[in-house]
PDB file of C-alpha atoms in Angstrom:
ATOM      1  CA  MET A 162      -5.122 -14.426  12.432  1.00  0.00           C
ATOM      2  CA  PHE A 163      -8.253 -13.082  11.674  1.00  0.00           C
ATOM      3  CA  GLU A 164      -8.016 -10.543  14.541  1.00  0.00           C
ATOM      4  CA  GLN A 165      -4.713  -9.479  13.386  1.00  0.00           C
ATOM      5  CA  ALA A 166      -5.684  -8.665   9.945  1.00  0.00           C
ATOM      6  CA  ALA A 167      -8.811  -7.377  10.935  1.00  0.00           C
ATOM      7  CA  THR A 168      -7.144  -5.233  13.066  1.00  0.00           C
ATOM      8  CA  LEU A 169      -4.434  -4.007  10.583  1.00  0.00           C
ATOM      9  CA  HIS A 170      -7.162  -2.606   8.339  1.00  0.00           C
ATOM     10  CA  LEU A 171      -9.227  -0.982  10.991  1.00  0.00           C
ATOM     11  CA  SER A 172      -6.048   1.100  11.671  1.00  0.00           C
ATOM     12  CA  GLY A 173      -5.462   1.598   8.105  1.00  0.00           C
ATOM     13  CA  GLU A 174      -2.639  -0.622   7.474  1.00  0.00           C
ATOM     14  CA  LEU A 175      -1.916  -2.254   4.003  1.00  0.00           C
ATOM     15  CA  ILE A 176      -1.082  -6.061   4.419  1.00  0.00           C
ATOM     16  CA  CYS A 177       1.636  -7.119   2.045  1.00  0.00           C
ATOM     17  CA  ASN A 178       3.712  -9.765   2.042  1.00  0.00           C
ATOM     18  CA  VAL A 179       7.103  -7.870   3.059  1.00  0.00           C
ATOM     19  CA  ARG A 180       5.798  -5.831   6.095  1.00  0.00           C
ATOM     20  CA  TYR A 181       2.826  -8.434   7.058  1.00  0.00           C
ATOM     21  CA  PRO A 182       3.365 -12.028   5.698  1.00  0.00           C
ATOM     22  CA  ASP A 183       1.454 -13.841   8.728  1.00  0.00           C
ATOM     23  CA  PRO A 184      -1.807 -12.230   7.899  1.00  0.00           C
ATOM     24  CA  TRP A 185      -1.071 -11.757   3.976  1.00  0.00           C
ATOM     25  CA  ARG A 186      -0.807 -15.853   3.853  1.00  0.00           C
ATOM     26  CA  PHE A 187      -3.940 -15.937   5.782  1.00  0.00           C
ATOM     27  CA  LEU A 188      -5.653 -13.540   3.235  1.00  0.00           C
ATOM     28  CA  ALA A 189      -4.561 -15.812   0.571  1.00  0.00           C
ATOM     29  CA  GLY A 190      -7.636 -18.053   1.045  1.00  0.00           C
ATOM     30  CA  GLU A 191     -10.928 -17.394  -0.259  1.00  0.00           C
ATOM     31  CA  SER A 192     -12.958 -18.180   2.874  1.00  0.00           C
ATOM     32  CA  GLN A 193     -10.081 -16.150   5.178  1.00  0.00           C
ATOM     33  CA  ARG A 194     -11.188 -12.998   2.542  1.00  0.00           C
ATOM     34  CA  LYS A 195     -14.455 -13.583   2.777  1.00  0.00           C
ATOM     35  CA  ASP A 196     -14.773 -13.825   6.864  1.00  0.00           C
ATOM     36  CA  VAL A 197     -12.675 -10.507   6.972  1.00  0.00           C
ATOM     37  CA  ASP A 198     -15.141  -8.870   4.247  1.00  0.00           C
ATOM     38  CA  ALA A 199     -18.103 -10.017   5.970  1.00  0.00           C
ATOM     39  CA  PHE A 200     -16.564  -7.797   9.387  1.00  0.00           C
ATOM     40  CA  LEU A 201     -15.744  -4.841   7.835  1.00  0.00           C
ATOM     41  CA  ALA A 202     -18.673  -4.897   6.186  1.00  0.00           C
ATOM     42  CA  ARG A 203     -20.485  -4.373   9.097  1.00  0.00           C
ATOM     43  CA  LEU A 204     -18.443  -1.424   9.737  1.00  0.00           C
ATOM     44  CA  GLY A 205     -19.311   0.196   6.247  1.00  0.00           C
ATOM     45  CA  ARG A 206     -15.882  -0.997   4.524  1.00  0.00           C
ATOM     46  CA  ARG A 207     -14.732  -3.673   2.331  1.00  0.00           C
ATOM     47  CA  LEU A 208     -11.784  -6.056   1.812  1.00  0.00           C
ATOM     48  CA  ALA A 209      -9.673  -4.366  -1.589  1.00  0.00           C
ATOM     49  CA  CYS A 210      -6.673  -5.505  -3.232  1.00  0.00           C
ATOM     50  CA  THR A 211      -3.895  -3.383  -4.651  1.00  0.00           C
ATOM     51  CA  ARG A 212      -3.951  -3.341  -8.774  1.00  0.00           C
ATOM     52  CA  GLN A 213      -1.336  -5.486  -8.705  1.00  0.00           C
ATOM     53  CA  GLY A 214      -2.501  -7.802  -6.020  1.00  0.00           C
ATOM     54  CA  GLY A 215       0.505  -7.063  -3.780  1.00  0.00           C
ATOM     55  CA  ALA A 216      -1.461  -5.904  -0.634  1.00  0.00           C
ATOM     56  CA  TRP A 217      -4.488  -5.977   1.051  1.00  0.00           C
ATOM     57  CA  PHE A 218      -6.500  -2.764   2.621  1.00  0.00           C
ATOM     58  CA  ALA A 219      -9.865  -1.861   3.795  1.00  0.00           C
ATOM     59  CA  ALA A 220     -11.861   0.369   1.692  1.00  0.00           C
ATOM     60  CA  TYR A 221     -15.253   2.381   2.065  1.00  0.00           C
ATOM     61  CA  GLN A 222     -18.282   0.456   0.924  1.00  0.00           C
ATOM     62  CA  GLN A 223     -19.702   4.268  -0.403  1.00  0.00           C
ATOM     63  CA  ILE A 224     -17.988   7.536  -0.118  1.00  0.00           C
ATOM     64  CA  GLY A 225     -19.952  10.466   1.219  1.00  0.00           C
ATOM     65  CA  THR A 226     -18.902  13.848   2.360  1.00  0.00           C
ATOM     66  CA  ASP A 227     -17.173  12.542   5.445  1.00  0.00           C
ATOM     67  CA  GLU A 228     -15.739   9.838   3.632  1.00  0.00           C
ATOM     68  CA  ARG A 229     -13.971  12.200   1.454  1.00  0.00           C
ATOM     69  CA  ARG A 230     -12.884  14.386   4.335  1.00  0.00           C
ATOM     70  CA  ALA A 231     -11.119  11.349   5.730  1.00  0.00           C
ATOM     71  CA  LEU A 232      -9.195  10.349   2.384  1.00  0.00           C
ATOM     72  CA  ARG A 233      -8.093  14.218   1.981  1.00  0.00           C
ATOM     73  CA  GLU A 234      -6.776  13.832   5.031  1.00  0.00           C
ATOM     74  CA  ALA A 235      -5.233  10.570   4.718  1.00  0.00           C
ATOM     75  CA  PHE A 236      -3.702  11.579   1.403  1.00  0.00           C
ATOM     76  CA  ALA A 237      -2.160  14.631   2.590  1.00  0.00           C
ATOM     77  CA  ASP A 238      -0.772  12.980   5.439  1.00  0.00           C
ATOM     78  CA  ILE A 239       0.775  10.512   3.026  1.00  0.00           C
ATOM     79  CA  LYS A 240       1.887  13.351   0.504  1.00  0.00           C
ATOM     80  CA  HIS A 241       3.520  14.733   3.567  1.00  0.00           C
ATOM     81  CA  THR A 242       5.417  12.046   5.332  1.00  0.00           C
ATOM     82  CA  LEU A 243       6.262   9.975   2.149  1.00  0.00           C
ATOM     83  CA  TRP A 244       7.403  12.683  -0.342  1.00  0.00           C
ATOM     84  CA  PHE A 245      11.112  11.905   0.177  1.00  0.00           C
ATOM     85  CA  LEU A 246      10.411   8.197  -0.267  1.00  0.00           C
ATOM     86  CA  VAL A 247       8.813   8.319  -2.911  1.00  0.00           C
ATOM     87  CA  GLY A 248      11.399  10.524  -4.368  1.00  0.00           C
ATOM     88  CA  ILE A 249      13.971   7.571  -3.933  1.00  0.00           C
ATOM     89  CA  PHE A 250      11.630   4.875  -5.648  1.00  0.00           C
ATOM     90  CA  VAL A 251      11.121   7.720  -8.546  1.00  0.00           C
ATOM     91  CA  LEU A 252      15.079   8.269  -8.884  1.00  0.00           C
ATOM     92  CA  VAL A 253      15.896   4.504  -8.630  1.00  0.00           C
ATOM     93  CA  MET A 254      13.066   3.911 -10.940  1.00  0.00           C
ATOM     94  CA  GLN A 255      14.510   6.210 -13.659  1.00  0.00           C
ATOM     95  CA  ALA A 256      17.965   5.158 -12.762  1.00  0.00           C
ATOM     96  CA  VAL A 257      17.442   1.230 -13.945  1.00  0.00           C
ATOM     97  CA  ARG A 258      15.156   2.585 -16.781  1.00  0.00           C
ATOM     98  CA  GLN A 259      11.956   0.788 -15.505  1.00  0.00           C
ATOM     99  CA  ASP A 260       8.313   2.014 -15.545  1.00  0.00           C
ATOM    100  CA  GLN A 261       7.192  -0.571 -13.334  1.00  0.00           C
ATOM    101  CA  PHE A 262       7.150   0.206  -9.391  1.00  0.00           C
ATOM    102  CA  LEU A 263       9.640  -1.487  -7.329  1.00  0.00           C
ATOM    103  CA  ALA A 264       9.069  -4.914  -5.831  1.00  0.00           C
ATOM    104  CA  PRO A 265      10.375  -7.123  -3.484  1.00  0.00           C
ATOM    105  CA  GLY A 266      13.385  -8.749  -5.408  1.00  0.00           C
ATOM    106  CA  SER A 267      13.780  -5.774  -8.050  1.00  0.00           C
ATOM    107  CA  LEU A 268      17.464  -5.961  -9.061  1.00  0.00           C
ATOM    108  CA  ILE A 269      18.661  -2.444  -8.456  1.00  0.00           C
ATOM    109  CA  LYS A 270      22.238  -1.807  -9.589  1.00  0.00           C
ATOM    110  CA  ALA A 271      24.328   0.609  -7.512  1.00  0.00           C
ATOM    111  CA  SER A 272      26.435   2.041 -10.450  1.00  0.00           C
ATOM    112  CA  ARG A 273      23.199   3.337 -12.106  1.00  0.00           C
ATOM    113  CA  VAL A 274      21.671   4.848  -9.438  1.00  0.00           C
ATOM    114  CA  MET A 275      24.900   6.872  -8.347  1.00  0.00           C
ATOM    115  CA  ALA A 276      24.853   7.826 -11.780  1.00  0.00           C
ATOM    116  CA  ALA A 277      21.292   9.133 -12.174  1.00  0.00           C
ATOM    117  CA  ILE A 278      22.091  11.228  -9.049  1.00  0.00           C
ATOM    118  CA  ASP A 279      25.333  12.979 -10.823  1.00  0.00           C
ATOM    119  CA  GLU A 280      23.080  13.463 -13.462  1.00  0.00           C
ATOM    120  CA  ASN A 281      20.792  15.150 -11.395  1.00  0.00           C
ATOM    121  CA  PRO A 282      21.939  16.601  -8.178  1.00  0.00           C
ATOM    122  CA  ARG A 283      18.788  17.927  -6.956  1.00  0.00           C
TER     123      ARG A 283
END
């Protein structure tokens, strides 16, 4: 499982319980996290977690000019490829009147979503 978790991190994947449940459970153990973090450190990266603790990812240890350029390109790619999906999530969050991000198990009422779409037909 170490190899899979490390490979996913190096490819830029976020490891969450929904998409990668086995590696996510593997990283639940402190000793496993330390092993992966030590491996990533040898490559100038560190193991990081999202603010809500739902996903693990590899982050740069230090951010210099080259890293800033790589991050800028990655965010531009994310913005370009995910803008429609993010728009749907925002619409759903507005429809159900919640300020927190949607998470697995979030209750989504179809009638509220449809009403929000009807009110804002962009």
